[in-house]
Short mmCIF file of C-alpha atoms and ligand atoms in Angstrom, two decimals:
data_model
loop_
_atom_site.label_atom_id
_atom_site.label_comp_id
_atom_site.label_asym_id
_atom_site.label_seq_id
_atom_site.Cartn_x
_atom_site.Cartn_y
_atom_site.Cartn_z
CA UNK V 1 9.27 -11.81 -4.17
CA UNK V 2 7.85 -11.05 -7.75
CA UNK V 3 5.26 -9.31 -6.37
CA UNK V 4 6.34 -6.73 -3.88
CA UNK V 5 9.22 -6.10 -6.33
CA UNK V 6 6.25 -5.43 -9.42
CA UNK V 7 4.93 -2.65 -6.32
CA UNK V 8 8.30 -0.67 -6.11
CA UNK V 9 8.75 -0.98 -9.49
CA UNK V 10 11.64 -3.31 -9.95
CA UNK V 11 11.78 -5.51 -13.24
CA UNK V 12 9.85 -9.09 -12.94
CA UNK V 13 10.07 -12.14 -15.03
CA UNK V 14 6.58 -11.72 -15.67
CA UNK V 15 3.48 -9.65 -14.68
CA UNK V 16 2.51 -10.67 -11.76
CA UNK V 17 -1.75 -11.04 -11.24
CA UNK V 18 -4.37 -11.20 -8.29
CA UNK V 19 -7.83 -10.71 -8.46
CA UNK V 20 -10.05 -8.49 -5.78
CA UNK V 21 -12.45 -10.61 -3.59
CA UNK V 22 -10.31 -13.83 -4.91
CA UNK V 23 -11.26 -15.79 -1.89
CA UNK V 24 -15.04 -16.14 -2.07
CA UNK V 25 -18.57 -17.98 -3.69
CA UNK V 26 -16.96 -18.47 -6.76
CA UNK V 27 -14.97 -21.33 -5.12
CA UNK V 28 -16.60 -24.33 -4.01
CA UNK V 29 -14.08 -24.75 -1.92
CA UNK V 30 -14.97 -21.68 0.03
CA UNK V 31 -18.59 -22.18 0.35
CA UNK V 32 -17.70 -25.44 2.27
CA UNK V 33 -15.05 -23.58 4.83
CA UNK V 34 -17.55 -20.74 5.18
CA UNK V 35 -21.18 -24.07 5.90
CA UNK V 36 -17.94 -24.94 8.69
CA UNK V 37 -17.78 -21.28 9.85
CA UNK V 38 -21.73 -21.20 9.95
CA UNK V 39 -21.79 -17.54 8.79
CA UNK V 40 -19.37 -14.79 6.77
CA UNK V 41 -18.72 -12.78 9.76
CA UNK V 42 -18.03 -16.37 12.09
CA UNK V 43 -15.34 -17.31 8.98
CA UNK V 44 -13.30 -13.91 9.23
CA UNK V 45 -13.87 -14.53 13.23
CA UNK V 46 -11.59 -17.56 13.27
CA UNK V 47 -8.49 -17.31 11.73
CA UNK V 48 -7.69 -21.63 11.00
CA UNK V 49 -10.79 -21.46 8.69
CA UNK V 50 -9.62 -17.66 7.84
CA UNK V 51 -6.08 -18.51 6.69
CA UNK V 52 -7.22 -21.31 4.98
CA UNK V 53 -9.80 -19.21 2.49
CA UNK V 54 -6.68 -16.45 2.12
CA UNK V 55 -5.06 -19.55 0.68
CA UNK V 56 -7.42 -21.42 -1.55
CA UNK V 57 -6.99 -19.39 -4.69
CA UNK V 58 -3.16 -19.41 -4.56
CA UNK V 59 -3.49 -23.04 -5.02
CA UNK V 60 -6.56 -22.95 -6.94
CA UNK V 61 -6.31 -20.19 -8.92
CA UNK V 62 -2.00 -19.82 -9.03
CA UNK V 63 -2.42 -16.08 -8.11
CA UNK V 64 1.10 -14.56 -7.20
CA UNK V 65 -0.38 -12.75 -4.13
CA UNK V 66 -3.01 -13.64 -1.65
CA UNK V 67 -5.24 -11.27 0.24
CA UNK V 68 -6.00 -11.66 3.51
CA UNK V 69 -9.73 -13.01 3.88
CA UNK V 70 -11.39 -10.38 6.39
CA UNK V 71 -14.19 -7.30 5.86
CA UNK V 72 -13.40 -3.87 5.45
CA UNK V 73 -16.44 -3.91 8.31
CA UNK V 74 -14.32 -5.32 11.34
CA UNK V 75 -13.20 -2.01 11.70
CA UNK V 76 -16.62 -0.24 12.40
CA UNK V 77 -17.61 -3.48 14.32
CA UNK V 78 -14.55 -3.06 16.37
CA UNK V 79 -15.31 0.16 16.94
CA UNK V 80 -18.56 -0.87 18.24
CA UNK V 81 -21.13 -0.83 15.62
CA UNK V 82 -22.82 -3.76 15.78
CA UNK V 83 -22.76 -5.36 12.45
CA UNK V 84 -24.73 -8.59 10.41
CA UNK V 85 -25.08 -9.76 6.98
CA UNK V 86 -28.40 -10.50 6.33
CA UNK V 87 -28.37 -12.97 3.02
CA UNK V 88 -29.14 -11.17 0.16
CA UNK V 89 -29.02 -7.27 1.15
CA UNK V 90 -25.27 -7.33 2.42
CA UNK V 91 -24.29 -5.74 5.58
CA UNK V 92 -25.96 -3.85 7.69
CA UNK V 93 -25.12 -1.75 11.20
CA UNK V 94 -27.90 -1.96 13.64
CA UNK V 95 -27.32 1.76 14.97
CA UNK V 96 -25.80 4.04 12.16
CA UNK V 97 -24.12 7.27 13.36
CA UNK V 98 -26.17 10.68 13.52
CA UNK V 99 -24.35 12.86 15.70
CA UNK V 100 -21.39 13.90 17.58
CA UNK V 101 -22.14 12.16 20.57
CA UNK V 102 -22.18 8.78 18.29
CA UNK V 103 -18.80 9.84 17.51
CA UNK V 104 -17.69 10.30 20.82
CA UNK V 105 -19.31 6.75 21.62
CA UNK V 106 -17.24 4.85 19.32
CA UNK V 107 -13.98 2.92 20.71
CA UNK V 108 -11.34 4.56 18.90
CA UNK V 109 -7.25 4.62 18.85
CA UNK V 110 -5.52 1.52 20.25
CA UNK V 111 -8.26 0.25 21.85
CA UNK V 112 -10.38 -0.26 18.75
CA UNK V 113 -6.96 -1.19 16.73
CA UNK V 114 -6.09 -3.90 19.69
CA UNK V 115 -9.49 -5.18 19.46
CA UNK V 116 -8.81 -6.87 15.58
CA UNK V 117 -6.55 -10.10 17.54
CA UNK V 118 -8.35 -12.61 15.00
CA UNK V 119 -7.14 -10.44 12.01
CA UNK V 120 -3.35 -10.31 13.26
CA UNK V 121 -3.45 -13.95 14.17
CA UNK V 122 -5.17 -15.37 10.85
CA UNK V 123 -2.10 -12.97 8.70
CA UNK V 124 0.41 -15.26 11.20
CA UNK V 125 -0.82 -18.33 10.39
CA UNK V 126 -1.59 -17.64 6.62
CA UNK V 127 1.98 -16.22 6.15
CA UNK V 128 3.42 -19.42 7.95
CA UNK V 129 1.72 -21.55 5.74
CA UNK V 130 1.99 -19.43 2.39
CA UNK V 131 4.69 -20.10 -0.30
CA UNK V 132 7.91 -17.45 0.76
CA UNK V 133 7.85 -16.42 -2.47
CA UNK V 134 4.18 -15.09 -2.70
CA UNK V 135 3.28 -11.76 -0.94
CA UNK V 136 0.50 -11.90 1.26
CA UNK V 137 -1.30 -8.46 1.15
CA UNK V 138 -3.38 -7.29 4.14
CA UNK V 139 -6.02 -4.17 3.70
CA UNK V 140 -8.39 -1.63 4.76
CA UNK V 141 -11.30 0.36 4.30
CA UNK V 142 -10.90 4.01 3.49
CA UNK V 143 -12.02 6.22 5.74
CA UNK V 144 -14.46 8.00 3.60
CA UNK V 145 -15.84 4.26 2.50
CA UNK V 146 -16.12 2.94 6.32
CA UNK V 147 -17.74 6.04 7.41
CA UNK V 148 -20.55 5.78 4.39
CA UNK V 149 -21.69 2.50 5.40
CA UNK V 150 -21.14 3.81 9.45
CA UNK V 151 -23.55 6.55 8.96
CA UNK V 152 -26.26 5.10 6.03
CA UNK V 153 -26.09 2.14 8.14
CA UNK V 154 -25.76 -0.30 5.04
CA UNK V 155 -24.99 -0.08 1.07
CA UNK V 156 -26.79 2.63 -0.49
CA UNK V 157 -27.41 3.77 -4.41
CA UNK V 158 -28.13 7.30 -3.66
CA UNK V 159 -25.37 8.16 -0.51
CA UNK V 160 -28.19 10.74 0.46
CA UNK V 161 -27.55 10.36 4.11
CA UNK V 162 -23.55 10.89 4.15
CA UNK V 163 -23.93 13.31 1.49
CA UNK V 164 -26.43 15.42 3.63
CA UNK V 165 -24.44 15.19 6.94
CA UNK V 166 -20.98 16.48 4.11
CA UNK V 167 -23.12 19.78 2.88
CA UNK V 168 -25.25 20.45 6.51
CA UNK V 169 -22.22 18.98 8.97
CA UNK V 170 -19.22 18.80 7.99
CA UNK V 171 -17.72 19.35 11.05
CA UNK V 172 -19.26 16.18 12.38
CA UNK V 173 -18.35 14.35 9.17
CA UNK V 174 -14.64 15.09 9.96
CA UNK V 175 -14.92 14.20 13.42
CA UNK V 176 -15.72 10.94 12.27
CA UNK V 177 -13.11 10.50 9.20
CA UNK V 178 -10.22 11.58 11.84
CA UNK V 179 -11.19 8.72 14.44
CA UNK V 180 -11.73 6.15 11.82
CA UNK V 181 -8.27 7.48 9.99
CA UNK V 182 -6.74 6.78 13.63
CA UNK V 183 -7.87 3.50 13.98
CA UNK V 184 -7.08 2.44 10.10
CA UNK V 185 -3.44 3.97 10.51
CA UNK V 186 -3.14 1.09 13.77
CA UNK V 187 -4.72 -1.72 12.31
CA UNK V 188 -2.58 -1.33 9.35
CA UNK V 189 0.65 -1.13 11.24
CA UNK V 190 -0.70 -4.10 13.42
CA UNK V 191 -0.90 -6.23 10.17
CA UNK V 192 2.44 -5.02 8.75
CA UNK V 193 4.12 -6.15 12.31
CA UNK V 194 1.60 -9.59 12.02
CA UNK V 195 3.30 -10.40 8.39
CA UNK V 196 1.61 -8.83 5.45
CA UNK V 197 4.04 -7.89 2.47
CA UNK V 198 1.82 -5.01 1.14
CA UNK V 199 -1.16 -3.05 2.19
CA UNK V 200 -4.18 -2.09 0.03
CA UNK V 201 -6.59 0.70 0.88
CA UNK V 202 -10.16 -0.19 -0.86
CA UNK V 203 -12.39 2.98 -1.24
CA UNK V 204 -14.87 1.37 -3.15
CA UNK V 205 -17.49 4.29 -2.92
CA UNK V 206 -14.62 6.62 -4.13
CA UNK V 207 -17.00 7.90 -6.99
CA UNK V 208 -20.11 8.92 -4.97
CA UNK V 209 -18.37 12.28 -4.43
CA UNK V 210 -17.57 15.87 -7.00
CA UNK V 211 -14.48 16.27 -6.75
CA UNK V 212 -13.62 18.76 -4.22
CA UNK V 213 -15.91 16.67 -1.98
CA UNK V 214 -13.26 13.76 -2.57
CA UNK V 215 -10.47 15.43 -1.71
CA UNK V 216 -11.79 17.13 1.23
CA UNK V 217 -13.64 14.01 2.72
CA UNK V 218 -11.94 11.13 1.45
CA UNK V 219 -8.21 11.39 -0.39
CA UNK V 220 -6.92 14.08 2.16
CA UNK V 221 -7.45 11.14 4.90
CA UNK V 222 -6.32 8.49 2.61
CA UNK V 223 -2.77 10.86 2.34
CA UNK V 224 -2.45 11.20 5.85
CA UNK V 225 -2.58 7.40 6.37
CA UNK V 226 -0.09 6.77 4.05
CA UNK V 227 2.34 9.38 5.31
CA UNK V 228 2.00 7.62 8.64
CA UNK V 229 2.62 4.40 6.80
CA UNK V 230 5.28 5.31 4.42
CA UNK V 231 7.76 6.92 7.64
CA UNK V 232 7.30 3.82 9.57
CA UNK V 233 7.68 0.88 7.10
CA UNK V 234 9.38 2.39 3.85
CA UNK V 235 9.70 -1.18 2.65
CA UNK V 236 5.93 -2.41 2.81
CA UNK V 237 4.57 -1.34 -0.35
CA UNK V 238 0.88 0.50 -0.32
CA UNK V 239 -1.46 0.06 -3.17
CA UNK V 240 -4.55 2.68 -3.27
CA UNK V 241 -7.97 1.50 -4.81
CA UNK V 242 -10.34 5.00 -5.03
CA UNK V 243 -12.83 3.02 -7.85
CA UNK V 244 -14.32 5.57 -10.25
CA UNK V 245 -12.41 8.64 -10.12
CA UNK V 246 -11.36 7.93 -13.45
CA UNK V 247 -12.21 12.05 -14.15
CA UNK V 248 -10.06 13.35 -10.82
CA UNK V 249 -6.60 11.48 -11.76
CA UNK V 250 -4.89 15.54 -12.16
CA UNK V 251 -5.13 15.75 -8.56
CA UNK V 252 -4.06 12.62 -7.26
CA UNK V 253 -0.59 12.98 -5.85
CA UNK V 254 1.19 11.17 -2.12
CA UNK V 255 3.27 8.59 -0.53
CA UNK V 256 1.96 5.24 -2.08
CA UNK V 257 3.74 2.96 -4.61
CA UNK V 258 0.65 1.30 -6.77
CA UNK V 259 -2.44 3.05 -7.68
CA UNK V 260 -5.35 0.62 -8.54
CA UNK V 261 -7.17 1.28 -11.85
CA UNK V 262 -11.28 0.56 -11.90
CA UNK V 263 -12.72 -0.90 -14.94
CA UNK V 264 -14.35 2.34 -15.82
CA UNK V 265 -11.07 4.21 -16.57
CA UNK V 266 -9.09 3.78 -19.19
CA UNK V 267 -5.42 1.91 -18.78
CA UNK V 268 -4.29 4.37 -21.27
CA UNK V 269 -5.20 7.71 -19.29
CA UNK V 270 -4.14 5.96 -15.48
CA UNK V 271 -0.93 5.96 -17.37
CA UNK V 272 -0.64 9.32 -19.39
CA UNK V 273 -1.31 11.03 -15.83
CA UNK V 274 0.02 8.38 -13.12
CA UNK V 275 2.65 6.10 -15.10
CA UNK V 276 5.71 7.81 -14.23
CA UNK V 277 5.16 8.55 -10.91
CA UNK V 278 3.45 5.31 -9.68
CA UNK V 279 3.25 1.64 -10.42
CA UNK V 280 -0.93 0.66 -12.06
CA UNK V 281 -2.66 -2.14 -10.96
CA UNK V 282 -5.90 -3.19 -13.03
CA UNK V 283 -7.94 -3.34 -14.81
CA UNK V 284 -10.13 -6.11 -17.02
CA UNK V 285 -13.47 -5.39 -16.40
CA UNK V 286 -14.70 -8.50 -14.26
CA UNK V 287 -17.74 -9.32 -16.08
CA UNK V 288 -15.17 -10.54 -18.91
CA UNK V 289 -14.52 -13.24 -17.05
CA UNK V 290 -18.15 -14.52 -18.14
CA UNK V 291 -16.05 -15.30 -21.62
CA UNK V 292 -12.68 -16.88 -22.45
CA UNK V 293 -12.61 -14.35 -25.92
CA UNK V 294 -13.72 -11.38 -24.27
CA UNK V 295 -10.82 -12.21 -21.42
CA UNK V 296 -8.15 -12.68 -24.17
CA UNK V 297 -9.21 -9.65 -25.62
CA UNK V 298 -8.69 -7.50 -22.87
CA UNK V 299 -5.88 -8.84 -20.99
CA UNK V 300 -4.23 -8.42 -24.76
CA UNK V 301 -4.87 -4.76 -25.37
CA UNK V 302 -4.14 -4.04 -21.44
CA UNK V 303 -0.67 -6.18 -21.50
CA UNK V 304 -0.22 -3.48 -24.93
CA UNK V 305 -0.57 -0.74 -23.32
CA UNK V 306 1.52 -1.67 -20.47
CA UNK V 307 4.29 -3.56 -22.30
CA UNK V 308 7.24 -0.97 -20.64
CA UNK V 309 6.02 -2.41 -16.80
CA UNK V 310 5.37 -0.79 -13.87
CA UNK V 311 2.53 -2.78 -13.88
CA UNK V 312 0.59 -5.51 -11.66
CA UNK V 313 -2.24 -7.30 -13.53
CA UNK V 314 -6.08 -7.52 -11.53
CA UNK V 315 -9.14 -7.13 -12.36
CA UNK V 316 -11.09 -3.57 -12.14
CA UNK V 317 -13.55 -4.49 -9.24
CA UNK V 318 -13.65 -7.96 -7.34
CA UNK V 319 -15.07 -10.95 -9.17
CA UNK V 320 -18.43 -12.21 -8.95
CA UNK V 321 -19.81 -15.04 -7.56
CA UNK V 322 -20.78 -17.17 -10.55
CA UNK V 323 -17.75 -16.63 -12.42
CA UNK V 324 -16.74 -20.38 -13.80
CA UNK V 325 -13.32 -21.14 -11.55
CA UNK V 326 -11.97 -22.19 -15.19
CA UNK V 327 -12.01 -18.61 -16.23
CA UNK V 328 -10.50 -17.38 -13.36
CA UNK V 329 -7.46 -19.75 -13.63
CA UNK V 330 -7.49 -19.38 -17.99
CA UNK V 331 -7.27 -15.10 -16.67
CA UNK V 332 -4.53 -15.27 -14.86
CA UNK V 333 -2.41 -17.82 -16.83
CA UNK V 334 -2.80 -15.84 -19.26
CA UNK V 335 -1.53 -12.80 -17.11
CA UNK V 336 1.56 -14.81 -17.23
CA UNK V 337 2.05 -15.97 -20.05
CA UNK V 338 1.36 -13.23 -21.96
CA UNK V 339 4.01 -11.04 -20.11
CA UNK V 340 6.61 -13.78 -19.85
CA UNK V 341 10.06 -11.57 -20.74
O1 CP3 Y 401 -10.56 -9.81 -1.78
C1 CP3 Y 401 -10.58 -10.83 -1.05
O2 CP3 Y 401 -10.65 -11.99 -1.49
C2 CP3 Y 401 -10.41 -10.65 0.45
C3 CP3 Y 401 -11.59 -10.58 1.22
C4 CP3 Y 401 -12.50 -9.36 1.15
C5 CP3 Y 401 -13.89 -9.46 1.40
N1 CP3 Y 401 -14.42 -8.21 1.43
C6 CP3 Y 401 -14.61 -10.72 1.63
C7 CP3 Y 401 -16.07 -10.72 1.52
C8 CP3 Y 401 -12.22 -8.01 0.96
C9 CP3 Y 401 -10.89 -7.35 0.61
C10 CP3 Y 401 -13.44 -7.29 1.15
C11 CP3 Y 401 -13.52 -5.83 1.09
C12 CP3 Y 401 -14.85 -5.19 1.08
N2 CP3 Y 401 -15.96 -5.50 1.82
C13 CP3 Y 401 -15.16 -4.02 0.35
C14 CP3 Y 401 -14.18 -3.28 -0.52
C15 CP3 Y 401 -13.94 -3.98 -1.78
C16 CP3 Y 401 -15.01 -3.85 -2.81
O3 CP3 Y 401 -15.49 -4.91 -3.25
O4 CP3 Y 401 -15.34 -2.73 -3.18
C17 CP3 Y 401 -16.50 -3.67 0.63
C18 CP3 Y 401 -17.24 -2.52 0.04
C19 CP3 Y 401 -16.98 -4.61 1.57
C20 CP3 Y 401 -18.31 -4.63 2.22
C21 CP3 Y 401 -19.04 -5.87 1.92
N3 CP3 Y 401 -18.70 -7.12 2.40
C22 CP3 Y 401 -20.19 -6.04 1.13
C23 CP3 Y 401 -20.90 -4.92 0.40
C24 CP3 Y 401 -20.53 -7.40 1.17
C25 CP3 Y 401 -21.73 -8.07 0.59
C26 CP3 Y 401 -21.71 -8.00 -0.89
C27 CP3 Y 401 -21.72 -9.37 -1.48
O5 CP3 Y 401 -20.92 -9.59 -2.39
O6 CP3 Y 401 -22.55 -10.18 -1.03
C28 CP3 Y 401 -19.55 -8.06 1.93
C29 CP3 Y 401 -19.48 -9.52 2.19
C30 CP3 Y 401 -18.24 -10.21 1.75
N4 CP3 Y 401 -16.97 -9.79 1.97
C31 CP3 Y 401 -18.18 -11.48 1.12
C32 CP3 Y 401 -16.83 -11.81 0.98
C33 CP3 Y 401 -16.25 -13.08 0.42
C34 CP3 Y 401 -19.37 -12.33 0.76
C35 CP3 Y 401 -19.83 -12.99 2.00
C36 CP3 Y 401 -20.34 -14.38 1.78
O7 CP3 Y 401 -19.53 -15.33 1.83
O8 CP3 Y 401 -21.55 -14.51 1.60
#
């Protein structure tokens, strides 16, 4: 498989490319599936119309990978947060945590792990139907990017409310990152032992943190998940995504084989201080994808700067919804093409 070979490093005929929130608006063909579904939430609740958005933009698009369609959110859901989407503000958890006993209220472990049955089936079904030779990668929240939306309650610019509980509670804070790490480690395993090829670990709010804050709240439980991980399934793989820590890459160090680039930090510096040591991932900013030249241009210098390997080509953040589909398919043709040995 090119791509799980690209993760541990191993020489590839080409690049291989995916693109972060591949299966969504942008494609016609998922707005349809997801009018079937009736909702977002309804769609990653059935895994037939579930599998069959993981695999629209392998045949659409001619990724080399496809990503399991699902939420970070199940988890929190799962644990017992109840959790919509309301159109046009994003998700949102009707009771957001405040205190230990919150905590203590949450499903956790197995239970909470056992609970995800629609995620394990919809990787079983995707995998039987997906091309052997493309990996199918399954995911996760962070902990420290669960627990932010788990205690503001919904997206936030500020953080204010998870940043106050980290400086006047950080016991409680912990609390929560340790049950949420538990579940993550279990619903990752679950996926590995349902059929995923790889595992990604999204901490999209990565870069609301100083650093000391990030290693204390966030990267220390990313580690530890990966350590559990890494002993159990030394073959599978595991690609970190912290987005925006562009400035903390010194300190960055465990058991993971790809680290995902943002498109704030430079391709150049990942690789001065992660190259050696672990494969990149990234990183054309995704509003180039508005322009065919601007594309080119990027996927050029990028394919430059990482013309040794140890590479997989993706954009630095998940594409956007009005994205032409023709862009997306001239991106990663070009991915290929431009890397062919
Ligand atoms: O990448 C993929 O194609 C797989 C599917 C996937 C989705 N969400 C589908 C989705 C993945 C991997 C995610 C992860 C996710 N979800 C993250 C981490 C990645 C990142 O982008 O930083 C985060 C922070 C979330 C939480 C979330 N889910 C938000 C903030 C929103 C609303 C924002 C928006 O774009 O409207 C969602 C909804 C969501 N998740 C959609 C999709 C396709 C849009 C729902 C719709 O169809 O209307």
């Amino acid at each position: 498989m090119i791509f799980t070979d690209a993760c541990k490093g191993k020489k590839t005929p080409y690049t291989p490319v995916w693109m972060m929130r591949q299966a969504g608006r942008y494609l016609p063909e998922y707005m349809k599936v997801r009018e079937k579904a009736g909702n977002f939430l309804n769609l990653c609740h059935t895994p037939e119309l579930a599998a069959e958005v993981t695999l629209q933009p392998v045949d659409i698009v001619g990724v080399d990978a496809a990503i399991l369609f699902s939420d970070i959110l199940v988890v929190p859901n799962e644990m017992g947060m109840k959790l919509d989407f309301i159109k046009g503000e994003g998700p949102v958890f009707e009771k957001p945590v405040k205190s230990i006993d919150d905590v203590d209220t949450l499903t956790g472990g197995k239970e909470a792990a056992d609970k995800l049955t629609y995620v394990y089936k919809t990787i079983k079904i995707t995998r039987e139907k997906l091309d052997p030779q493309k990996a199918l990668i399954g995911f996760s929240g962070a902990p420290w990017t669960l627990a932010t939306y788990m205690v503001e309650g919904q997206g936030t610019k500020t953080y204010n409310v998870v940043k106050k509980l980290i400086y006047t509670n950080p016991k409680l804070m912990h609390h929560l990152l340790q049950k949420v790490s538990d579940v993550v480690k279990l619903y990752l395993e679950n996926q590995i032992l349902s059929g995923v090829n790889v595992v990604q670990i999204f901490d999209s709010w990565a870069a609301a943190l100083e650093k000391s804050a990030y290693m204390e709240f966030s990267w220390k439980y990313i580690k530890d998940i990966c350590s559990y991980i890494k002993a159990k399934y030394p073959d599978t793989p595991i690609i970190v995504f912290p987005k925006g820590i562009g400035a903390y890459l010194d300190d960055i160090d465990g058991d993971f084989d790809v680290f995902g680039v943002d498109w704030s930090t430079p391709m150049a510096l990942a690789k001065e201080k992660l190259g050696s040591r672990y494969v990149l991932q990234g990183n054309m900013e995704p509003c180039r994808l508005y322009s065919k030249e601007a594309t080119k241009e990027h996927v050029t210098s990028i394919a430059n700067t990482m013309k040794e390997g140890r590479h997989i080509f993706n954009l630095g953040h998940g594409i956007l919804p009005d994205v032409p589909v023709e862009n997306a398919k001239y991106f990663v043709s070009l991915c290929q093409e431009i890397t062919k040995k």
